CSV table of C-alpha atoms and ligand atoms in Angstrom, one decimal:
chain,number,residue,atom,x,y,z
A,1,MET,CA,-0.3,0.0,0.4
A,2,THR,CA,1.4,3.7,-0.7
A,3,LYS,CA,2.7,5.0,1.1
A,4,GLU,CA,0.1,8.5,2.1
A,5,ASN,CA,1.4,12.1,3.4
A,6,LEU,CA,-0.6,12.7,6.5
A,7,ASN,CA,1.1,16.6,6.5
A,8,PRO,CA,-1.9,18.7,6.6
A,9,PHE,CA,0.0,21.0,5.3
A,10,ALA,CA,0.5,19.3,2.4
A,11,ILE,CA,-2.3,17.5,2.0
A,12,ALA,CA,-4.3,21.5,1.8
A,13,GLN,CA,-1.7,22.8,-0.8
A,14,ALA,CA,-2.2,19.5,-2.8
A,15,GLN,CA,-6.6,20.3,-2.5
A,16,LEU,CA,-5.4,23.5,-3.3
A,17,ASP,CA,-3.1,21.7,-6.0
A,18,GLU,CA,-5.4,19.7,-8.0
A,19,ALA,CA,-7.9,23.2,-8.5
A,20,ALA,CA,-5.4,25.2,-10.9
A,21,ASP,CA,-5.1,22.8,-12.1
A,22,VAL,CA,-9.2,23.1,-13.5
A,23,LEU,CA,-9.1,26.2,-12.8
A,24,GLN,CA,-5.7,26.0,-15.5
A,25,LEU,CA,-4.7,28.9,-12.4
A,26,ASP,CA,-2.4,31.9,-14.0
A,27,PRO,CA,1.2,30.2,-12.5
A,28,HIS,CA,2.2,33.9,-10.4
A,29,MET,CA,-1.0,33.3,-9.0
A,30,HIS,CA,-1.0,29.9,-8.4
A,31,ALA,CA,3.0,30.3,-6.2
A,32,PHE,CA,1.4,32.9,-4.3
A,33,LEU,CA,-2.1,31.2,-2.7
A,34,ARG,CA,-0.2,28.4,-2.4
A,35,GLU,CA,2.1,29.7,1.4
A,36,PRO,CA,0.7,32.1,3.6
A,37,MET,CA,1.2,35.9,3.6
A,38,ARG,CA,2.5,36.3,7.5
A,39,GLU,CA,3.4,34.0,9.7
A,40,PHE,CA,4.4,35.2,13.7
A,41,HIS,CA,6.1,32.4,15.6
A,42,PHE,CA,6.6,33.0,19.5
A,43,THR,CA,7.8,31.5,23.1
A,44,ILE,CA,4.8,32.7,25.8
A,45,PRO,CA,6.4,32.2,29.7
A,46,VAL,CA,3.7,30.9,31.5
A,47,ARG,CA,4.1,31.1,35.5
A,48,MET,CA,2.4,28.5,36.7
A,49,ASP,CA,1.5,27.2,40.4
A,50,ASP,CA,3.8,25.6,41.6
A,51,ASP,CA,5.7,29.3,41.5
A,52,THR,CA,8.2,27.6,37.7
A,53,THR,CA,7.8,29.2,34.9
A,54,GLN,CA,7.4,26.9,31.9
A,55,THR,CA,7.4,28.2,28.5
A,56,PHE,CA,5.0,28.0,25.6
A,57,GLN,CA,5.2,27.6,21.6
A,58,GLY,CA,2.4,30.1,19.5
A,59,PHE,CA,1.6,30.7,16.5
A,60,ARG,CA,-0.6,32.7,14.1
A,61,VAL,CA,-0.7,32.9,10.5
A,62,GLN,CA,-2.3,35.4,8.3
A,63,TYR,CA,-2.5,32.8,5.3
A,64,ASN,CA,-4.6,35.7,2.5
A,65,ASP,CA,-6.0,38.5,3.0
A,66,ALA,CA,-7.2,40.1,0.2
A,67,ARG,CA,-11.0,40.1,0.8
A,68,GLY,CA,-10.8,40.7,4.6
A,69,PRO,CA,-9.2,40.5,7.5
A,70,ALA,CA,-8.2,37.5,8.7
A,71,LYS,CA,-10.3,35.4,10.6
A,72,GLY,CA,-9.7,32.0,12.4
A,73,GLY,CA,-9.8,29.9,15.6
A,74,ILE,CA,-6.7,29.1,17.4
A,75,ARG,CA,-6.2,25.3,18.8
A,76,PHE,CA,-4.1,24.3,22.9
A,77,HIS,CA,-2.7,21.7,21.5
A,78,PRO,CA,0.3,18.6,23.0
A,79,ASP,CA,0.4,18.3,19.4
A,80,GLU,CA,0.1,21.3,17.3
A,81,THR,CA,2.3,22.2,15.0
A,82,ILE,CA,3.4,25.4,11.5
A,83,ASP,CA,2.2,23.1,9.5
A,84,THR,CA,-1.8,22.3,11.0
A,85,VAL,CA,-2.3,26.2,11.5
A,86,ARG,CA,-0.7,26.6,7.7
A,87,ALA,CA,-3.3,24.1,7.3
A,88,LEU,CA,-6.0,25.3,9.4
A,89,ALA,CA,-5.4,28.7,8.3
A,90,ALA,CA,-5.3,28.3,4.2
A,91,TRP,CA,-9.2,26.1,4.4
A,92,MET,CA,-10.1,29.5,6.3
A,93,THR,CA,-9.4,31.4,3.8
A,94,TRP,CA,-11.2,29.0,1.1
A,95,LYS,CA,-14.1,28.7,4.0
A,96,THR,CA,-14.9,32.2,3.9
A,97,ALA,CA,-14.7,33.1,0.4
A,98,VAL,CA,-16.9,29.9,-0.6
A,99,SER,CA,-19.3,31.2,2.3
A,100,ASP,CA,-19.2,34.9,0.4
A,101,ILE,CA,-18.3,36.6,3.4
A,102,PRO,CA,-15.7,39.6,4.0
A,103,LEU,CA,-12.8,38.4,5.9
A,104,GLY,CA,-10.0,36.4,5.0
A,105,GLY,CA,-8.6,33.1,6.7
A,106,GLY,CA,-6.1,33.0,9.4
A,107,LYS,CA,-5.7,30.6,12.1
A,108,GLY,CA,-2.8,30.2,15.6
A,109,GLY,CA,-2.5,27.6,18.0
A,110,VAL,CA,-0.3,26.8,21.4
A,111,ILE,CA,1.6,23.3,22.1
A,112,CYS,CA,-0.1,22.6,25.5
A,113,ASP,CA,-1.9,19.9,27.0
A,114,PRO,CA,-4.7,22.4,29.2
A,115,ARG,CA,-5.9,18.9,30.7
A,116,LYS,CA,-2.4,19.8,32.5
A,117,MET,CA,-3.1,23.2,33.1
A,118,THR,CA,-5.1,24.8,36.2
A,119,GLN,CA,-7.5,27.6,35.6
A,120,ASP,CA,-5.4,29.6,36.0
A,121,GLU,CA,-3.1,29.0,34.2
A,122,LEU,CA,-4.8,28.9,31.4
A,123,GLU,CA,-5.4,32.4,31.9
A,124,ARG,CA,-1.7,33.7,32.2
A,125,LEU,CA,-1.2,31.2,29.1
A,126,SER,CA,-4.6,33.0,27.3
A,127,ARG,CA,-3.3,36.7,27.9
A,128,GLY,CA,-0.2,35.7,27.4
A,129,TYR,CA,-0.6,34.5,23.9
A,130,MET,CA,-2.8,38.1,23.7
A,131,ARG,CA,0.1,39.8,24.3
A,132,ASN,CA,2.0,38.5,21.9
A,133,ILE,CA,-0.4,38.5,18.8
A,134,ALA,CA,-2.2,42.1,20.7
A,135,ARG,CA,-0.5,44.4,17.8
A,136,TYR,CA,-1.2,42.7,14.4
A,137,VAL,CA,-4.5,41.6,15.3
A,138,GLY,CA,-7.6,43.8,15.7
A,139,ILE,CA,-10.8,44.0,13.6
A,140,THR,CA,-9.7,45.6,10.6
A,141,GLN,CA,-6.8,42.3,10.5
A,142,ASP,CA,-7.2,39.8,12.1
A,143,VAL,CA,-9.9,38.3,14.2
A,144,PRO,CA,-9.4,35.2,15.9
A,145,ALA,CA,-12.1,33.4,17.1
A,146,PRO,CA,-12.2,29.1,18.9
A,147,ASP,CA,-11.0,26.3,18.5
A,148,VAL,CA,-9.9,23.0,19.5
A,149,ASN,CA,-9.6,23.7,23.8
A,150,THR,CA,-10.6,26.6,23.0
A,151,ASN,CA,-14.0,28.3,24.3
A,152,PRO,CA,-15.5,31.9,25.4
A,153,ARG,CA,-14.4,31.4,29.1
A,154,ILE,CA,-10.4,31.6,27.0
A,155,MET,CA,-12.1,34.3,24.7
A,156,ALA,CA,-13.1,36.5,27.2
A,157,TRP,CA,-9.5,36.7,28.6
A,158,MET,CA,-8.0,36.8,25.6
A,159,LEU,CA,-10.8,40.4,24.7
A,160,ASP,CA,-10.2,41.6,27.9
A,161,GLU,CA,-5.8,41.3,28.1
A,162,TYR,CA,-6.2,43.4,24.2
A,163,GLU,CA,-8.2,46.2,25.8
A,164,THR,CA,-6.5,46.9,28.6
A,165,ILE,CA,-3.3,46.8,26.0
A,166,THR,CA,-5.3,48.9,23.9
A,167,GLY,CA,-7.4,51.1,26.0
A,168,ARG,CA,-10.3,50.6,24.9
A,169,ARG,CA,-13.5,48.8,24.6
A,170,GLU,CA,-13.4,46.7,20.9
A,171,PRO,CA,-15.8,43.7,21.6
A,172,GLY,CA,-15.2,43.0,17.4
A,173,VAL,CA,-11.7,42.3,17.4
A,174,ILE,CA,-12.6,38.0,19.1
A,175,THR,CA,-15.5,36.2,17.8
A,176,GLY,CA,-16.8,33.0,20.2
A,177,LYS,CA,-16.7,35.2,23.7
A,178,PRO,CA,-19.6,34.4,26.0
A,179,LEU,CA,-22.8,36.7,25.0
A,180,GLU,CA,-22.2,38.9,28.5
A,181,LEU,CA,-19.4,40.5,26.0
A,182,GLY,CA,-20.8,40.5,22.7
A,183,GLY,CA,-20.9,37.2,22.2
A,184,SER,CA,-23.5,35.9,19.7
A,185,ALA,CA,-26.3,34.1,20.2
A,186,GLY,CA,-26.1,30.7,18.3
A,187,ARG,CA,-22.3,30.5,18.2
A,188,THR,CA,-21.8,28.3,20.4
A,189,PRO,CA,-24.2,25.5,18.1
A,190,ALA,CA,-23.4,27.3,14.9
A,191,THR,CA,-21.0,25.2,13.3
A,192,ALA,CA,-22.9,21.8,13.8
A,193,MET,CA,-26.5,23.6,12.9
A,194,GLY,CA,-24.8,24.9,9.6
A,195,GLY,CA,-22.8,22.1,8.4
A,196,LEU,CA,-27.2,20.0,9.1
A,197,PHE,CA,-28.3,22.6,6.7
A,198,THR,CA,-26.2,21.5,4.0
A,199,ILE,CA,-26.8,17.8,5.4
A,200,ARG,CA,-30.5,19.0,4.6
A,201,GLU,CA,-29.4,19.9,0.7
A,202,ALA,CA,-27.1,17.0,0.1
A,203,ALA,CA,-30.1,14.4,1.0
A,204,LYS,CA,-32.8,15.8,-1.2
A,205,LEU,CA,-29.6,15.6,-3.3
A,206,LYS,CA,-29.5,11.5,-3.0
A,207,SER,CA,-32.7,11.7,-2.4
A,208,LEU,CA,-32.5,10.7,1.9
A,209,ASN,CA,-35.3,10.9,4.4
A,210,LEU,CA,-34.0,13.2,7.1
A,211,GLU,CA,-36.6,11.6,9.2
A,212,GLY,CA,-34.9,8.4,10.9
A,213,ALA,CA,-31.9,8.5,8.7
A,214,THR,CA,-29.0,6.7,10.5
A,215,THR,CA,-26.0,9.2,11.4
A,216,ALA,CA,-22.9,7.7,12.9
A,217,VAL,CA,-21.7,11.1,14.6
A,218,GLN,CA,-17.2,10.7,15.1
A,219,GLY,CA,-15.8,13.3,18.2
A,220,TYR,CA,-18.3,14.5,21.5
A,221,GLY,CA,-17.2,18.3,22.0
A,222,ASN,CA,-18.5,21.6,20.7
A,223,VAL,CA,-19.1,20.8,17.1
A,224,GLY,CA,-20.1,16.6,17.6
A,225,SER,CA,-22.8,16.5,20.1
A,226,TYR,CA,-24.5,19.8,18.8
A,227,ALA,CA,-24.0,17.7,15.7
A,228,HIS,CA,-26.3,15.2,18.1
A,229,ILE,CA,-28.7,16.7,20.0
A,230,LEU,CA,-29.6,19.1,17.1
A,231,GLY,CA,-29.5,16.4,14.4
A,232,GLN,CA,-32.4,14.3,16.6
A,233,LYS,CA,-34.0,17.2,17.9
A,234,GLN,CA,-34.6,19.9,14.7
A,235,PHE,CA,-33.9,17.1,11.9
A,236,GLY,CA,-34.7,14.2,13.2
A,237,LEU,CA,-31.8,12.0,12.3
A,238,LYS,CA,-31.3,9.0,14.3
A,239,VAL,CA,-28.3,9.0,15.9
A,240,VAL,CA,-27.2,5.3,16.0
A,241,ALA,CA,-23.3,5.6,17.0
A,242,VAL,CA,-21.2,8.7,19.2
A,243,SER,CA,-17.8,8.8,19.9
A,244,ASP,CA,-14.9,10.5,21.3
A,245,GLU,CA,-11.0,10.4,21.3
A,246,TYR,CA,-11.5,7.3,24.8
A,247,GLY,CA,-13.6,5.3,22.1
A,248,GLY,CA,-17.9,5.5,20.7
A,249,ILE,CA,-21.0,3.4,22.0
A,250,TYR,CA,-23.5,1.8,19.7
A,251,ASN,CA,-27.3,1.2,19.4
A,252,ALA,CA,-29.3,0.5,16.2
A,253,ASN,CA,-32.0,2.2,17.3
A,254,GLY,CA,-30.7,4.9,17.8
A,255,LEU,CA,-28.8,7.1,21.0
A,256,ASP,CA,-30.5,9.7,23.3
A,257,CYS,CA,-28.2,12.8,23.3
A,258,ASP,CA,-29.7,13.4,26.5
A,259,VAL,CA,-28.8,11.2,28.4
A,260,VAL,CA,-25.4,10.2,26.6
A,261,LEU,CA,-24.1,14.1,27.8
A,262,GLU,CA,-25.7,13.5,30.8
A,263,HIS,CA,-23.7,9.9,31.0
A,264,GLN,CA,-20.4,12.2,29.2
A,265,ARG,CA,-20.7,15.2,32.0
A,266,LYS,CA,-20.5,12.3,34.8
A,267,THR,CA,-17.9,10.6,33.6
A,268,GLY,CA,-16.2,12.9,31.3
A,269,LYS,CA,-16.1,10.3,28.0
A,270,VAL,CA,-19.5,8.2,25.5
A,271,ILE,CA,-18.3,5.0,26.8
A,272,ASP,CA,-20.0,2.7,28.6
A,273,CYS,CA,-22.5,5.3,28.6
A,274,PRO,CA,-25.5,3.1,30.0
A,275,GLY,CA,-27.8,1.2,26.7
A,276,THR,CA,-25.0,1.5,23.9
A,277,ASP,CA,-22.3,-1.0,23.1
A,278,ASN,CA,-19.0,0.3,23.1
A,279,ILE,CA,-17.1,-0.1,19.7
A,280,SER,CA,-14.0,2.4,19.2
A,281,ASN,CA,-13.7,5.0,16.3
A,282,GLU,CA,-11.9,2.1,13.7
A,283,GLU,CA,-15.2,0.4,14.1
A,284,LEU,CA,-17.5,3.4,13.7
A,285,LEU,CA,-16.6,5.2,10.7
A,286,GLU,CA,-17.2,2.2,9.4
A,287,LEU,CA,-20.6,1.7,10.1
A,288,GLU,CA,-23.5,0.5,7.4
A,289,VAL,CA,-25.7,4.3,8.3
A,290,ASP,CA,-26.7,7.1,6.0
A,291,ILE,CA,-24.6,9.5,6.9
A,292,LEU,CA,-21.6,9.7,8.8
A,293,ILE,CA,-19.8,12.7,10.5
A,294,PRO,CA,-16.6,12.5,11.1
A,295,GLY,CA,-16.7,16.3,13.8
A,296,ALA,CA,-13.0,15.3,15.7
A,297,ILE,CA,-9.7,15.3,14.2
A,298,GLU,CA,-7.6,15.3,11.1
A,299,ASN,CA,-7.0,12.0,8.8
A,300,GLN,CA,-9.4,9.9,9.8
A,301,LEU,CA,-10.4,8.3,6.6
A,302,THR,CA,-7.5,7.3,5.1
A,303,LEU,CA,-6.4,4.7,2.1
A,304,LYS,CA,-6.0,2.5,4.9
A,305,ASN,CA,-10.4,2.5,6.0
A,306,ALA,CA,-12.3,4.4,3.2
A,307,ASP,CA,-13.2,1.7,1.0
A,308,SER,CA,-14.7,0.0,4.6
A,309,VAL,CA,-16.5,3.6,4.3
A,310,LYS,CA,-20.6,2.7,3.4
A,311,ALA,CA,-22.7,6.2,4.4
A,312,LYS,CA,-24.3,7.9,1.4
A,313,ILE,CA,-23.5,11.2,2.5
A,314,VAL,CA,-19.5,12.2,4.5
A,315,ALA,CA,-20.4,15.7,6.2
A,316,GLU,CA,-16.8,17.5,7.4
A,317,LEU,CA,-18.2,18.6,10.4
A,318,ALA,CA,-14.2,18.5,11.6
A,319,ASN,CA,-10.7,20.5,9.7
A,320,GLY,CA,-9.2,17.9,7.4
A,321,PRO,CA,-10.6,14.1,8.7
A,322,THR,CA,-10.2,13.3,4.3
A,323,THR,CA,-6.6,12.7,3.2
A,324,PRO,CA,-6.7,13.5,-0.5
A,325,GLU,CA,-6.3,9.4,-1.6
A,326,ALA,CA,-9.8,8.4,0.7
A,327,ASP,CA,-10.9,11.0,-1.6
A,328,ASN,CA,-10.7,9.5,-4.5
A,329,ILE,CA,-12.0,6.4,-3.1
A,330,LEU,CA,-15.1,8.3,-1.8
A,331,ASN,CA,-16.0,9.9,-4.5
A,332,ASP,CA,-15.5,6.7,-6.6
A,333,LYS,CA,-17.8,4.6,-4.4
A,334,GLY,CA,-20.6,7.8,-5.5
A,335,ILE,CA,-20.1,8.5,-1.5
A,336,TYR,CA,-20.9,12.5,-1.8
A,337,ILE,CA,-19.2,14.2,0.5
A,338,ILE,CA,-19.7,17.7,2.1
A,339,PRO,CA,-16.4,19.3,2.2
A,340,ASP,CA,-15.0,20.5,5.7
A,341,PHE,CA,-14.4,24.6,4.8
A,342,LEU,CA,-18.3,24.1,3.2
A,343,CYS,CA,-20.1,21.7,6.2
A,344,ASN,CA,-18.2,23.6,8.6
A,345,ALA,CA,-18.6,27.2,7.3
A,346,GLY,CA,-21.2,27.7,9.5
A,347,GLY,CA,-19.2,28.8,13.0
A,348,VAL,CA,-17.0,31.5,10.7
A,349,ILE,CA,-20.9,33.1,9.5
A,350,VAL,CA,-22.0,32.8,13.0
A,351,SER,CA,-18.9,34.7,14.0
A,352,TYR,CA,-19.2,37.0,10.6
A,353,PHE,CA,-22.7,37.1,12.5
A,354,GLU,CA,-21.1,38.7,15.4
A,355,MET,CA,-19.0,41.0,14.1
A,356,VAL,CA,-21.7,42.8,12.5
A,357,GLN,CA,-23.3,43.2,15.7
A,358,ASN,CA,-20.4,44.0,17.9
A,359,GLY,CA,-20.2,47.1,14.5
A,360,TYR,CA,-23.4,48.8,15.8
A,361,GLN,CA,-24.3,48.0,18.3
A,362,TYR,CA,-27.4,46.0,18.3
A,363,TYR,CA,-28.0,42.2,19.0
A,364,TRP,CA,-30.4,39.9,17.3
A,365,ASP,CA,-31.9,36.7,18.9
A,366,GLU,CA,-30.9,32.7,18.3
A,367,SER,CA,-34.4,32.0,15.5
A,368,MET,CA,-32.7,35.0,13.9
A,369,VAL,CA,-28.9,34.5,14.0
A,370,HIS,CA,-30.0,30.9,12.6
A,371,GLN,CA,-32.1,31.8,10.3
A,372,ARG,CA,-29.8,34.2,8.3
A,373,LEU,CA,-26.7,30.6,8.8
A,374,ASP,CA,-29.7,29.1,6.8
A,375,LYS,CA,-29.6,31.4,4.3
A,376,LYS,CA,-25.1,31.8,3.9
A,377,ILE,CA,-24.9,28.4,3.9
A,378,THR,CA,-27.6,26.9,1.7
A,379,THR,CA,-26.0,29.7,-1.5
A,380,ALA,CA,-22.9,28.8,-0.8
A,381,PHE,CA,-23.7,24.7,-1.1
A,382,GLN,CA,-25.8,25.2,-4.2
A,383,ALA,CA,-23.3,27.7,-5.9
A,384,VAL,CA,-20.4,24.2,-5.3
A,385,ASN,CA,-22.8,22.1,-6.2
A,386,HIS,CA,-23.7,23.2,-9.4
A,387,MET,CA,-19.8,24.6,-9.8
A,388,SER,CA,-19.5,20.6,-8.8
A,389,GLN,CA,-22.6,19.3,-12.0
A,390,SER,CA,-21.4,22.2,-15.0
A,391,LYS,CA,-17.0,21.2,-14.2
A,392,ASN,CA,-17.5,18.1,-13.9
A,393,VAL,CA,-16.2,17.8,-10.7
A,394,ASP,CA,-16.5,16.1,-7.3
A,395,THR,CA,-17.9,18.5,-4.5
A,396,ARG,CA,-14.8,19.1,-2.9
A,397,VAL,CA,-13.1,20.5,-6.3
A,398,ALA,CA,-16.0,22.2,-6.7
A,399,ALA,CA,-15.4,24.0,-4.0
A,400,TYR,CA,-11.8,25.1,-3.9
A,401,LEU,CA,-13.3,26.3,-7.4
A,402,VAL,CA,-15.2,28.7,-6.1
A,403,ALA,CA,-13.3,29.8,-3.7
A,404,VAL,CA,-9.7,30.0,-5.6
A,405,ASN,CA,-11.9,32.4,-7.8
A,406,ARG,CA,-12.7,34.5,-5.4
A,407,VAL,CA,-9.7,35.5,-3.7
A,408,ALA,CA,-8.2,35.3,-6.5
A,409,ASN,CA,-9.8,37.8,-8.2
A,410,ALA,CA,-9.6,40.4,-4.9
A,411,VAL,CA,-5.7,39.3,-5.5
A,412,ARG,CA,-6.0,41.1,-9.3
A,413,LEU,CA,-8.2,43.7,-8.3
A,414,ARG,CA,-5.7,45.0,-5.0
A,415,GLY,CA,-2.1,44.4,-8.3
A,416,TRP,CA,-1.0,41.8,-5.7
A,417,VAL,CA,-0.4,39.8,-9.0
B,501,LIG,P1,-13.1,20.4,20.4
B,501,LIG,O1,-12.2,20.2,21.8
B,501,LIG,O2,-14.7,20.7,21.0
B,501,LIG,O3,-14.2,18.6,20.7
B,501,LIG,C1,-12.9,17.7,19.9
B,501,LIG,C2,-13.6,16.0,20.1
B,501,LIG,O4,-12.7,15.3,19.5
B,501,LIG,C3,-13.1,15.5,21.0
B,501,LIG,O5,-15.1,15.0,21.8
B,501,LIG,C4,-12.9,14.9,21.8
B,501,LIG,O6,-12.5,13.4,22.3
B,501,LIG,C5,-12.9,14.6,20.1
B,501,LIG,N1,-11.4,13.9,19.4
B,501,LIG,C6,-10.9,13.6,19.9
B,501,LIG,N2,-9.0,13.6,19.0
B,501,LIG,C7,-10.0,12.2,18.9
B,501,LIG,C8,-10.0,10.7,18.1
B,501,LIG,N3,-8.7,10.0,17.9
B,501,LIG,N4,-10.5,10.2,17.5
B,501,LIG,C9,-11.9,10.7,18.2
B,501,LIG,N5,-12.4,11.4,18.9
B,501,LIG,C10,-11.3,12.2,19.3
B,501,LIG,O7,-13.1,20.4,19.6
B,501,LIG,P2,-15.1,20.5,18.3
B,501,LIG,O8,-14.6,21.9,18.4
B,501,LIG,O9,-15.3,20.5,18.5
B,501,LIG,O10,-13.5,20.5,16.8
B,501,LIG,C11,-13.7,19.4,16.5
B,501,LIG,C12,-13.8,19.4,15.4
B,501,LIG,O11,-14.5,20.5,14.1
B,501,LIG,C13,-11.7,20.1,14.2
B,501,LIG,O12,-11.1,19.5,13.3
B,501,LIG,C14,-12.4,21.8,14.9
B,501,LIG,O13,-11.3,22.6,14.4
B,501,LIG,C15,-13.6,22.0,13.6
B,501,LIG,N6,-14.3,22.5,13.7
B,501,LIG,C16,-14.3,23.1,14.4
B,501,LIG,C17,-15.4,24.4,15.0
B,501,LIG,C18,-15.9,25.1,16.2
B,501,LIG,O14,-16.9,26.0,15.9
B,501,LIG,N7,-16.4,24.6,17.0
B,501,LIG,C19,-15.4,25.1,13.7
B,501,LIG,C20,-15.4,25.0,12.1
B,501,LIG,C21,-14.4,23.6,12.7
């Protein structure tokens, strides 16, 4: 079996290369879009609770800001690498473009293990991160947000640090904030909600009735747990399997989200939930289901297992869950893939709504937010599907064609290339 290159940035570049080829993109434009425009690498010394000082490595990548200020989350993860941050920043660029919101793409990260840190240590790390990037972010430059292992609490510390440094209130500098500090209603479930709107559209194309459609969800954090809750309660999906990093659970009759959430709250895991059978993450991905939602981390569908995937629709709520080789296999099998930067665009779309609301200091209710999200993401879905049909390319290439065209046009209009 050929060995796959699992470096996320190499994958992001390979995906762009394929789209550039179909688009017959000018080679100079292609070369420009293959690399991040700006990167910041820095160390963050943090005073730990035992009075020692630990030094953490932080990154912020502003991949492309031709269409507007860079936008993208900050991850805290022990396995964070600059190439992961670059890949995620590239995908943010294509995500904001495919969603047609006036923003560019960025991403940040810190190599750390938040599970081994106290709240006080996390606060000092979050403030230290912001001290390093404060000069380079702002509503006209770059707007961070939460991602894996960061949350509204952490955004509040970062916002406060930024506003302390600048001496003025500027809530739009960061999104995913608590409601009390200018967060948007409906932001926390937005990524899953947006993904479910795209699943609804894909189901129409596959003549699949969502009511009772069997679904497996990998990952039970923000994205995965809300995919279960909203999928079950608002879209009528029958979620038969869910998992987290410790393993998964299965019940052919469906898993009740309230029971699983309560079990996870008590034990910190989904395994051993009453009334379910434990399964592995590998088994979950290969289940006979209508809809498979990878909602955890990168590189889950690979050469090793793609041929065993049996779902009709793969909805990539996680970033980068499918390798290019696996992508080809899934497409050959006729599986409808909703590519990550379209499927999970709900988070950044509502982050953009948060910036808009912060700008005019007037706030919408959750139903208004989700109604506007539906309109934006459904329009994006239709643009991608139309591109896929008219150019006879798979959905991921189609999403790239829509996005790269828009970014390249902005770059050209600015006279950069
Ligand atoms: P999270 O930290 O809240 O949850 C991650 C979940 O994945 C946890 O349940 C964890 O146990 C699980 N997990 C980790 N490693 C795993 C493994 N090897 N196998 C199975 N499960 C594993 O993160 P999140 O915010 O839910 O993000 C999940 C994915 O969605 C990421 O790829 C992220 O980049 C993407 N995403 C998130 C948002 C957002 O708004 N939160 C927006 C767009 C994309």
